[in-house]
PDB file of C-alpha atoms and ligand atoms in Angstrom:
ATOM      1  CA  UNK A  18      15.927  -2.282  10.059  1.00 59.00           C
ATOM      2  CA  UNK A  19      12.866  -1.329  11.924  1.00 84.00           C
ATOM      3  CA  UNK A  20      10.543   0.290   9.107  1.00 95.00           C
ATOM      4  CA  UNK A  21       7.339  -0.393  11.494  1.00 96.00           C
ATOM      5  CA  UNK A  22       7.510   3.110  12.815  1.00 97.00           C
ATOM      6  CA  UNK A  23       5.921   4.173   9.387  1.00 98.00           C
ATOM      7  CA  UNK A  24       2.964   2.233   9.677  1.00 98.00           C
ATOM      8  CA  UNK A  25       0.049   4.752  10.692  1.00 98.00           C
ATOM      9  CA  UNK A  26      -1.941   2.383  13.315  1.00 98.00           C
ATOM     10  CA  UNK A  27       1.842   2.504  15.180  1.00 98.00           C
ATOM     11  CA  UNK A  28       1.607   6.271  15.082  1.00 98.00           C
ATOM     12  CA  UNK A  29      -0.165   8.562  17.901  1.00 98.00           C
ATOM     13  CA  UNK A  30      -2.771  10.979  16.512  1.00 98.00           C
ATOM     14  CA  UNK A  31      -0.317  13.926  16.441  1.00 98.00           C
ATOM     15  CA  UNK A  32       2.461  11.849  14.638  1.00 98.00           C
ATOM     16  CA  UNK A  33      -0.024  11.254  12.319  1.00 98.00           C
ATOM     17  CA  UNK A  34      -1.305  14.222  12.116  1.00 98.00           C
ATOM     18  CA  UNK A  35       1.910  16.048  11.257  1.00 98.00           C
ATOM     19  CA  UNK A  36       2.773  12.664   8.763  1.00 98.00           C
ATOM     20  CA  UNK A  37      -0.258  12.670   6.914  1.00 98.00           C
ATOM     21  CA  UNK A  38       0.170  17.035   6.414  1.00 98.00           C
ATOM     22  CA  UNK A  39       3.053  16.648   4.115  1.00 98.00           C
ATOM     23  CA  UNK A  40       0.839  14.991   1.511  1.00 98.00           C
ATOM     24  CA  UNK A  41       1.708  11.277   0.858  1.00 98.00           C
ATOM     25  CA  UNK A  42       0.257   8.394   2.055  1.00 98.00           C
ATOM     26  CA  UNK A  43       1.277   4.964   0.801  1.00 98.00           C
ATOM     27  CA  UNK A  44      -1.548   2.164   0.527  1.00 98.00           C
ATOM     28  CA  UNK A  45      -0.914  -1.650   0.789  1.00 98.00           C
ATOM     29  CA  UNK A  46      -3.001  -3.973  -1.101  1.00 98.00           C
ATOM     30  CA  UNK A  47      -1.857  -8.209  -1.188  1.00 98.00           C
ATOM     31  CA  UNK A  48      -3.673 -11.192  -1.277  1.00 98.00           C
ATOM     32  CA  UNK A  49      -4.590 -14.163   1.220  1.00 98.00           C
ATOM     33  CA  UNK A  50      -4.324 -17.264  -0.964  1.00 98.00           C
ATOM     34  CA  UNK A  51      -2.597 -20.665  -1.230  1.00 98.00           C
ATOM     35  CA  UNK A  52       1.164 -20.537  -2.513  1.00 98.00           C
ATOM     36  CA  UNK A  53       1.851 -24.156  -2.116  1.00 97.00           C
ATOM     37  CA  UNK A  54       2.956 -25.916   0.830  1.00 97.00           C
ATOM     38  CA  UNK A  55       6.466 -23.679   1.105  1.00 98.00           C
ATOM     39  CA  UNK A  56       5.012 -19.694   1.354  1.00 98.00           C
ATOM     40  CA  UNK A  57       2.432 -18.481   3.877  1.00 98.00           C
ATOM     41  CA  UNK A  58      -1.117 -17.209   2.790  1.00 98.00           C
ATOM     42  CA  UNK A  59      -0.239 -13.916   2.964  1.00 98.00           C
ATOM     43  CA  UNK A  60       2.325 -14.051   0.236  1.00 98.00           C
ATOM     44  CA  UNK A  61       1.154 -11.409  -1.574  1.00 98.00           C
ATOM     45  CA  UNK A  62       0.209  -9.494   1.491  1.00 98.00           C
ATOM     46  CA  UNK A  63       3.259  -9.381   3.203  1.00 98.00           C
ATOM     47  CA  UNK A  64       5.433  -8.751   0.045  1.00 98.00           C
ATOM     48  CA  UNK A  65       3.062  -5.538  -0.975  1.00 98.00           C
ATOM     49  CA  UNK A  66       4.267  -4.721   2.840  1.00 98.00           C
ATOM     50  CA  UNK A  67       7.655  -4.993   2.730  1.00 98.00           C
ATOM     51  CA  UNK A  68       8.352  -3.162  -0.053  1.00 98.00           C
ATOM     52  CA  UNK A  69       5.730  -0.332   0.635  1.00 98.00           C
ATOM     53  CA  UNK A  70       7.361  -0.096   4.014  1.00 98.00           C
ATOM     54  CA  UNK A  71      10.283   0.834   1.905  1.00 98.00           C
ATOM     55  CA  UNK A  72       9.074   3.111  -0.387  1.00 98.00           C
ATOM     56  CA  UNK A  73       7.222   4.900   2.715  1.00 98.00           C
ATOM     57  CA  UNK A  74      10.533   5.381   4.243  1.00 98.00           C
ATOM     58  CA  UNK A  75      12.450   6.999   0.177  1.00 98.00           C
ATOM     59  CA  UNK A  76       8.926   9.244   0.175  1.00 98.00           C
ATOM     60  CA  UNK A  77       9.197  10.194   4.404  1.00 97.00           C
ATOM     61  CA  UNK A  78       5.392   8.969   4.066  1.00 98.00           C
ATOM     62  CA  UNK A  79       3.093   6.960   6.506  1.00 98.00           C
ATOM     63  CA  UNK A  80       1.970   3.260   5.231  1.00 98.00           C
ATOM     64  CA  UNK A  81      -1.459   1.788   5.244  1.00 98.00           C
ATOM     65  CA  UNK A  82      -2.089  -1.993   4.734  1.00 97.00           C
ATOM     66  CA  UNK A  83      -5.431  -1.069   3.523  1.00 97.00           C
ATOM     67  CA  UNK A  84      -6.529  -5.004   2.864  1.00 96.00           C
ATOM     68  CA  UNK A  85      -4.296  -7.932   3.264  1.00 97.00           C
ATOM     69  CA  UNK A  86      -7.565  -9.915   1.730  1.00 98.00           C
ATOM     70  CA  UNK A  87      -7.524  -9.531  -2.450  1.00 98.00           C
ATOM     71  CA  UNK A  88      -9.515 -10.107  -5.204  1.00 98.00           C
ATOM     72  CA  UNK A  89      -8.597 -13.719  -5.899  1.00 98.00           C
ATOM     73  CA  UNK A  90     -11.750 -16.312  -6.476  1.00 98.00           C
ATOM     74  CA  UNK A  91      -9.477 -18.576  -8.588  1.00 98.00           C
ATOM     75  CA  UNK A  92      -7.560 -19.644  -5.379  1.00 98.00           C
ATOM     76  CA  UNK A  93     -10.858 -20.943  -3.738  1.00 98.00           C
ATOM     77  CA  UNK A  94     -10.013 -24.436  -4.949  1.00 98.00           C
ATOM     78  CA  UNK A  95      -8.202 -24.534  -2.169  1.00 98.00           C
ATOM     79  CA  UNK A  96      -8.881 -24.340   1.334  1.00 98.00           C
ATOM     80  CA  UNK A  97      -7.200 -21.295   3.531  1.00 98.00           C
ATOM     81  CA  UNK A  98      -7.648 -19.445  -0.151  1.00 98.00           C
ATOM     82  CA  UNK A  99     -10.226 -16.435   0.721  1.00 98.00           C
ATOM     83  CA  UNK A 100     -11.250 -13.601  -1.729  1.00 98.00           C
ATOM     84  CA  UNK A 101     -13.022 -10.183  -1.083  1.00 98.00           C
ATOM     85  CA  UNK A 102     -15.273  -9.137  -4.589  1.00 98.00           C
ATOM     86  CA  UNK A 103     -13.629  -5.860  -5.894  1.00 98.00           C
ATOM     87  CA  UNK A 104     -16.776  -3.711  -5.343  1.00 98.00           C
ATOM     88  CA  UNK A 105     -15.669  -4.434  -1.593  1.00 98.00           C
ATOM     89  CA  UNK A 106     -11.785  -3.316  -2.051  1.00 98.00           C
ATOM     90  CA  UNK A 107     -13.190  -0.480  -4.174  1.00 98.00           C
ATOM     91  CA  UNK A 108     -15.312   0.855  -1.693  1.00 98.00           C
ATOM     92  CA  UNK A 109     -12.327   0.059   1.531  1.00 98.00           C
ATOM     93  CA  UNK A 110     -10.449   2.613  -0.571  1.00 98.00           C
ATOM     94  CA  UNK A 111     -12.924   5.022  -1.457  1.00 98.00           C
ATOM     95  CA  UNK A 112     -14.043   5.200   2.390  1.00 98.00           C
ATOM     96  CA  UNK A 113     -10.632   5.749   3.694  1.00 98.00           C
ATOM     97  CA  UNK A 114      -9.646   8.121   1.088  1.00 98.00           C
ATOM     98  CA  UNK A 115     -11.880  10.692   2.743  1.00 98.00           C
ATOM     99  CA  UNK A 116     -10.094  10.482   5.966  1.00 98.00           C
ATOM    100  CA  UNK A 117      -6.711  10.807   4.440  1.00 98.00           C
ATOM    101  CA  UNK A 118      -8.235  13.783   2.102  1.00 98.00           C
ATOM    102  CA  UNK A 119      -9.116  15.405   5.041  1.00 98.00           C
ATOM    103  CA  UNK A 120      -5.971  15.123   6.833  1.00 98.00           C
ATOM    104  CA  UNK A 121      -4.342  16.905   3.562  1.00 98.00           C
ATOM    105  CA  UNK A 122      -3.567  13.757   1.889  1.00 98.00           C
ATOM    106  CA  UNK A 123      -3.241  15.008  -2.215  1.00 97.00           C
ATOM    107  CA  UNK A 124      -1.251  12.168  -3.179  1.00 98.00           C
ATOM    108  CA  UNK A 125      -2.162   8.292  -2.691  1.00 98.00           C
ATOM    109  CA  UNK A 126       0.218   5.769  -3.783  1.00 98.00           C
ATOM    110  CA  UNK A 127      -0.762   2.308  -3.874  1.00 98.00           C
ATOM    111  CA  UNK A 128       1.414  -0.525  -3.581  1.00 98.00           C
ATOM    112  CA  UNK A 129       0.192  -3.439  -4.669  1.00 98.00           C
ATOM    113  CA  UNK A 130       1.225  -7.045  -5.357  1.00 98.00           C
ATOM    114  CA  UNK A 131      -1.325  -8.996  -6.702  1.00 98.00           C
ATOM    115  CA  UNK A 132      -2.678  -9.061 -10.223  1.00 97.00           C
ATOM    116  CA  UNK A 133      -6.107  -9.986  -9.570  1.00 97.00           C
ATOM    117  CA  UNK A 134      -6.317  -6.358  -7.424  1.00 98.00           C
ATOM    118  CA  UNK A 135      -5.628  -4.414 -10.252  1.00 98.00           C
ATOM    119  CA  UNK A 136      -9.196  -3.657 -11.967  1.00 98.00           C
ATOM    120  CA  UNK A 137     -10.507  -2.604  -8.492  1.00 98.00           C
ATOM    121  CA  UNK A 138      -7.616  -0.460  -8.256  1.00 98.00           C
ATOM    122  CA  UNK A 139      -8.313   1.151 -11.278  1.00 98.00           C
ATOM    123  CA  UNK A 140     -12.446   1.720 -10.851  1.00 98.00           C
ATOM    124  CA  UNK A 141     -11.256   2.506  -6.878  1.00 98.00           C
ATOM    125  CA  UNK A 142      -8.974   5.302  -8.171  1.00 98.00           C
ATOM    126  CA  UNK A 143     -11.307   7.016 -10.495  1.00 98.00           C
ATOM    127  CA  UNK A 144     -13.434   7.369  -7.632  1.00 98.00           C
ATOM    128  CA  UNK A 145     -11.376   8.688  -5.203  1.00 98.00           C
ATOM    129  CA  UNK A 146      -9.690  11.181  -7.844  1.00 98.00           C
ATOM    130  CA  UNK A 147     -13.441  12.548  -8.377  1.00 98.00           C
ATOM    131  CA  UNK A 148     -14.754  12.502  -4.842  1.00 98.00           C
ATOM    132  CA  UNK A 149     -11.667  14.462  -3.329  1.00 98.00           C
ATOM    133  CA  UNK A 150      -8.395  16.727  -4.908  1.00 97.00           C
ATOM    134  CA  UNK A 151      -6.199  13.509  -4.398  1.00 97.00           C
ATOM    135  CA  UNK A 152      -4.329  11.444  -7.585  1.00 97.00           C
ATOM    136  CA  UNK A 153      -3.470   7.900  -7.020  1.00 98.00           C
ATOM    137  CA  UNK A 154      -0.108   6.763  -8.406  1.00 98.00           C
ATOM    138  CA  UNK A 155       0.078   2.798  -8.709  1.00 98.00           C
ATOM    139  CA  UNK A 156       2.912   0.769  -8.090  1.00 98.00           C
ATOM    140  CA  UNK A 157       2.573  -2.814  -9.642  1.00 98.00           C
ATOM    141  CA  UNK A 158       5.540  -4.408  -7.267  1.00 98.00           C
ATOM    142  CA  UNK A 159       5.463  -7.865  -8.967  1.00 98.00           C
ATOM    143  CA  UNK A 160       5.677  -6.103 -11.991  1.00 97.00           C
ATOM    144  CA  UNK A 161       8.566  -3.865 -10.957  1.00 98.00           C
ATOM    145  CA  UNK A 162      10.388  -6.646  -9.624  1.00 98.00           C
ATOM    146  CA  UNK A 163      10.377  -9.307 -12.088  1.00 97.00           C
ATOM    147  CA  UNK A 164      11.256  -6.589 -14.612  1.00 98.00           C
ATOM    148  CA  UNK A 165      14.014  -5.453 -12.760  1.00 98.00           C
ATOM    149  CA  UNK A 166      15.493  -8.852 -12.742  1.00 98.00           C
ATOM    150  CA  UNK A 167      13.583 -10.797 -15.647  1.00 97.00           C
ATOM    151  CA  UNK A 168      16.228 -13.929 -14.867  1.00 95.00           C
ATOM    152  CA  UNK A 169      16.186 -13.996 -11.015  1.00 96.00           C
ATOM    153  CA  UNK A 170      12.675 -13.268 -10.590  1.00 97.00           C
ATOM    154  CA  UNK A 171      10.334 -15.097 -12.063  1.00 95.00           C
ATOM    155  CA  UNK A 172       6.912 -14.347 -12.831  1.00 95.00           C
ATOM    156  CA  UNK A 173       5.708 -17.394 -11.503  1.00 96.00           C
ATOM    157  CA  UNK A 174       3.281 -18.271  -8.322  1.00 97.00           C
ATOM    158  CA  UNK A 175       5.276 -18.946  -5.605  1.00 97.00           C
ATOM    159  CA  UNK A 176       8.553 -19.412  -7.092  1.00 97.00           C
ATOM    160  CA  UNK A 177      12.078 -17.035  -6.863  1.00 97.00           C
ATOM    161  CA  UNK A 178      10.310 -14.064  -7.007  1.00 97.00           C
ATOM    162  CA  UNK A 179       7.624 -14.864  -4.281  1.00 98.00           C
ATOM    163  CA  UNK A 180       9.895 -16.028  -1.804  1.00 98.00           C
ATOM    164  CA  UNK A 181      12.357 -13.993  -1.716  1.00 98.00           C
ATOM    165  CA  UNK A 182       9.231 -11.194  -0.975  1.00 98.00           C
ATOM    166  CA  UNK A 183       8.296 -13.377   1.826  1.00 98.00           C
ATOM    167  CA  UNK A 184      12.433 -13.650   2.941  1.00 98.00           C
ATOM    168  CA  UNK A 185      12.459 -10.049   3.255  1.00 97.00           C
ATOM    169  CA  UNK A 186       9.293 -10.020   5.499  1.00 97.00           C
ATOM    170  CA  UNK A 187      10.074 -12.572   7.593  1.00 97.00           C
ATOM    171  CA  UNK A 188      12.404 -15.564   6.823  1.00 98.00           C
ATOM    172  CA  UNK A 189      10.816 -17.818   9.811  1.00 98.00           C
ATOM    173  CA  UNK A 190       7.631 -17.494   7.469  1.00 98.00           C
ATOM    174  CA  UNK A 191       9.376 -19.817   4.069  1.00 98.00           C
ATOM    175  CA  UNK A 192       9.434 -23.383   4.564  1.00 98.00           C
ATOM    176  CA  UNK A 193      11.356 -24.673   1.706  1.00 96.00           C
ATOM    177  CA  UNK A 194      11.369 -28.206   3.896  1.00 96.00           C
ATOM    178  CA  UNK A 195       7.784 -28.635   2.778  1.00 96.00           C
ATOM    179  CA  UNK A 196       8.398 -27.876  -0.584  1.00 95.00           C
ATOM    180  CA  UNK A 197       6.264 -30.173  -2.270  1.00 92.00           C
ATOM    181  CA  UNK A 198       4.157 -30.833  -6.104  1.00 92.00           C
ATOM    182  CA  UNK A 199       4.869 -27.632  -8.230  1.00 93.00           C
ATOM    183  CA  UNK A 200       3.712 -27.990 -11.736  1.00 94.00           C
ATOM    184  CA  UNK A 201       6.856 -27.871 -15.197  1.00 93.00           C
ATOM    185  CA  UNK A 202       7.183 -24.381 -15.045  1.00 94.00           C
ATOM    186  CA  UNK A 203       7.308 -24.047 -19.015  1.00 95.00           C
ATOM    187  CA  UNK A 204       3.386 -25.442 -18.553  1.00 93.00           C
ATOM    188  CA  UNK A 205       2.930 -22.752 -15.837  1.00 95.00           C
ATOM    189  CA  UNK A 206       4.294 -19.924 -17.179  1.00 94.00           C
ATOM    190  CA  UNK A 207       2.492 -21.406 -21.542  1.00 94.00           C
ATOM    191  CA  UNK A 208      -0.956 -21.330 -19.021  1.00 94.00           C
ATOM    192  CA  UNK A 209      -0.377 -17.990 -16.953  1.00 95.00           C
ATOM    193  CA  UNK A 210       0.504 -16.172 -20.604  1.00 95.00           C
ATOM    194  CA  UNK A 211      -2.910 -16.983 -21.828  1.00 95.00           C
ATOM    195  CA  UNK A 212      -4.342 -14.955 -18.896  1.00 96.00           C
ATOM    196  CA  UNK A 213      -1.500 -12.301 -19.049  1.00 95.00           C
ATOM    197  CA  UNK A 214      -2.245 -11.503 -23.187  1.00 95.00           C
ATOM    198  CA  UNK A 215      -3.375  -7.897 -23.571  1.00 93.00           C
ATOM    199  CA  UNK A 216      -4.563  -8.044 -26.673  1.00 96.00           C
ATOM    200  CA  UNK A 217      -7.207 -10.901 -26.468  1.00 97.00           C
ATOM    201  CA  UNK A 218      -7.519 -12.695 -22.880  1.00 96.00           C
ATOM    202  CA  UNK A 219      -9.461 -14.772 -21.295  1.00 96.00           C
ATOM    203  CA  UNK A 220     -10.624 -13.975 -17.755  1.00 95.00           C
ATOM    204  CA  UNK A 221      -8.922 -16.664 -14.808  1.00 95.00           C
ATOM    205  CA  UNK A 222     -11.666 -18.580 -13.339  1.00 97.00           C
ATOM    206  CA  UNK A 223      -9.628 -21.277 -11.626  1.00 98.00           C
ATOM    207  CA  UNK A 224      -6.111 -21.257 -11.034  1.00 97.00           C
ATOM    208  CA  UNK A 225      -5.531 -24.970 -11.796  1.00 97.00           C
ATOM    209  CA  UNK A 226      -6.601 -23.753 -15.165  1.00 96.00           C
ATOM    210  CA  UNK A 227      -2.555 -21.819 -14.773  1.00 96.00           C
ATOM    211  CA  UNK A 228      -0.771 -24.642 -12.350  1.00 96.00           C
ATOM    212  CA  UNK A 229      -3.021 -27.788 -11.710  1.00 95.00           C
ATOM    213  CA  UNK A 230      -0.855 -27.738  -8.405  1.00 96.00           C
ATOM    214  CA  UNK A 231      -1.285 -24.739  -7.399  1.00 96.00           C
ATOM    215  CA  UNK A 232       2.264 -23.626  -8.247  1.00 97.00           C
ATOM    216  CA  UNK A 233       5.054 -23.449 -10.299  1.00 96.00           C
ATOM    217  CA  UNK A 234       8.340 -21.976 -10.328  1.00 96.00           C
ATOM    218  CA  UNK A 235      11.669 -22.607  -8.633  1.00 95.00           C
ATOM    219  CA  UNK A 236      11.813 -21.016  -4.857  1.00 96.00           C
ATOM    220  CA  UNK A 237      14.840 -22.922  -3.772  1.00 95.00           C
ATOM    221  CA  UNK A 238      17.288 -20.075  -6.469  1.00 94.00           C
ATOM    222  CA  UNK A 239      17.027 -17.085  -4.350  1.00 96.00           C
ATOM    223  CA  UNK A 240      19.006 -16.655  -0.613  1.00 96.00           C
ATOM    224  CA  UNK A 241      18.018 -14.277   2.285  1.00 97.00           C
ATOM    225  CA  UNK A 242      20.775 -11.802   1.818  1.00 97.00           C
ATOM    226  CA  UNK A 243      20.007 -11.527  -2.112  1.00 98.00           C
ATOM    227  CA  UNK A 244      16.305 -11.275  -1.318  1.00 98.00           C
ATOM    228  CA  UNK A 245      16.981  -8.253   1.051  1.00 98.00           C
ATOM    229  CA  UNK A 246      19.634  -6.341  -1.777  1.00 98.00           C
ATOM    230  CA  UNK A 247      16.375  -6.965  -4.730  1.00 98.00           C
ATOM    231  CA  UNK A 248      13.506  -5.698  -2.523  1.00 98.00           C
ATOM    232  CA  UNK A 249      15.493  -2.464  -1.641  1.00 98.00           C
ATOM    233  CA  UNK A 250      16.374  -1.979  -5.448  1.00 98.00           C
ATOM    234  CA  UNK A 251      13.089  -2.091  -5.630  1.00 98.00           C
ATOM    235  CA  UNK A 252      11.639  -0.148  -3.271  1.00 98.00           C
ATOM    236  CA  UNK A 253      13.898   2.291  -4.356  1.00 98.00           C
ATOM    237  CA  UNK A 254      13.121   2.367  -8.292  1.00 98.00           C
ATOM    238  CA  UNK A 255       9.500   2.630  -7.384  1.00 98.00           C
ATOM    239  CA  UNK A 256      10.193   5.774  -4.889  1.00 98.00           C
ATOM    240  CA  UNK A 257      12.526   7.240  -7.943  1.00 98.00           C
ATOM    241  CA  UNK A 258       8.959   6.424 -10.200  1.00 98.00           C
ATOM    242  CA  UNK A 259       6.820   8.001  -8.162  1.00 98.00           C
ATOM    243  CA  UNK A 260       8.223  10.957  -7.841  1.00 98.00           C
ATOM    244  CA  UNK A 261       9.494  11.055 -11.598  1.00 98.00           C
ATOM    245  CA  UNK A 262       5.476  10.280 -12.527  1.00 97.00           C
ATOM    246  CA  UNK A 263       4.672  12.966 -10.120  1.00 96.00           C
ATOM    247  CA  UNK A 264       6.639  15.838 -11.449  1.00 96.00           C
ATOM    248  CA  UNK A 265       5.508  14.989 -14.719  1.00 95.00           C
ATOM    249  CA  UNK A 266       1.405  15.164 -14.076  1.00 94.00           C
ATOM    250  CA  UNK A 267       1.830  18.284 -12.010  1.00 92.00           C
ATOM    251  CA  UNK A 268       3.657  19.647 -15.174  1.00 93.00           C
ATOM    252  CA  UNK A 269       1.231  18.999 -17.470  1.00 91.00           C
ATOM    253  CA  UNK A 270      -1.321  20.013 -15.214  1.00 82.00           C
ATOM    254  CA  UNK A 271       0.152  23.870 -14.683  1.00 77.00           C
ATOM    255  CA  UNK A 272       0.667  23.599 -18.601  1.00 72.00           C
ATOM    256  CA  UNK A 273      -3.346  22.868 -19.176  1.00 64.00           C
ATOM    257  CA  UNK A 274      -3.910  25.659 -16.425  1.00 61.00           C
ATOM    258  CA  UNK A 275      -1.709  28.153 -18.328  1.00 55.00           C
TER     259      UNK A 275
HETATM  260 ZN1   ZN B  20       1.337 -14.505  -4.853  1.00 80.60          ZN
END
């Protein structure tokens, strides 16, 4: 399945054009960051990807990695690790929003897997939503996923959940020969809570402070073909989302109007 066609740097201007006119764009926002010695950098980036590639093709609308770089300073420990500051990822999608505003864009969706995008997502969306007549609809993938399947895919740093994102990208990419270190994933997941409260929470400084390897979690539980079947659920329940989330605000908006 060739969903590269829905990327809008692979379109001409007209294609675009006419994609861009119906209304929807999709926005891609990952991570670059150590995931052990078993996942690529990109993790995050290429798992936002494939399943935004996905939910571009259920909504018939063009994709936009808009940063494969996230907001992740607590990976810097380690070397490869890099981190934008979210003032910068707030202002990449404030500046592009006006070009997709312009090309009748009204509704942004932003996929994103990577939890330390999420504030900048937030302050980048109030922005856009008062600079131009668009509303931003946010997809937390991660968060869809590992709720979908709370067994199969944990909420861990590179574990199950993780690589079977990166197996639907691109298999060549998972090196489960390397596999190597991994922190007791009860200690991972007791330290990641802490940061995950909602209540009370302190603020991740240092991801050793979650994992003192880096990682925890089990990649080896999840095969290629399984991978593929999740990632199109999905895809597919965030499409369904959107458009359910959708039909609600636009009823509540004629209702205020009335
Ligand atoms: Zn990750």
């Amino acid at each position: 399945m060739n969903l590269d066609r829905l990327l809008l740097a692979n379109m001409t201007q007209p294609q675009a054009e006419e994609a861009l006119g119906r209304g929807t764009a999709v926005l891609v926002t990952g991570s670059i960051e150590q995931h052990g010695a078993h996942l690529p950098l990109g993790t995050d980036a290429f798992a936002a990807l494939a399943i935004a590639l996905r939910v571009g093709e259920r909504l018939d609308a063009p994709v936009l990695p808009l940063s494969s770089l996230g907001v992740a300073p607590y990976h810097l420990p380690w070397p490869g690790s890099l981190t934008i500051t979210p003032a910068t990822l707030t202002s990449l999608m404030l500046d592009v929003s006006a070009g997709l505003s312009a090309a009748g864009v009204d509704r942004v969706v932003v996929v994103n897997w990577h939890e330390g995008n999420t504030p900048a997502i937030r302050v980048a969306a109030d922005k856009v939503q008062a600079a131009h007549p668009m509303r931003v609809i946010v997809a937390e993938a991660h968060v869809v996923t590992h709720g979908l399947f709370p067994d199969e895919m944990e909420f861990t740093h590179a574990g199950s959940m993780e690589t079977a994102a990166v197996l639907t990208h691109d298999p060549s990419l998972v090196r489960l020969e390397e596999l190597a270190g991994g922190d007791p994933v009860q200690e991972g997941s007791d330290g990641h809570a802490l940061f995950r409260r909602r209540d009370v929470f302190p603020v991740m400084k240092d991801f050793r402070e979650v994992a003192s390897s880096g990682w925890y979690g089990t990649p080896t539980s999840v095969t290629e073909e399984r991978a593929r079947e999740i990632i199109d659920v999905v895809a597919a329940h965030i499409a369904g989302s959107v458009e359910e989330v959708w039909k609600a605000l636009v009823e509540r908006r004629s209702e205020d109007s009335q």
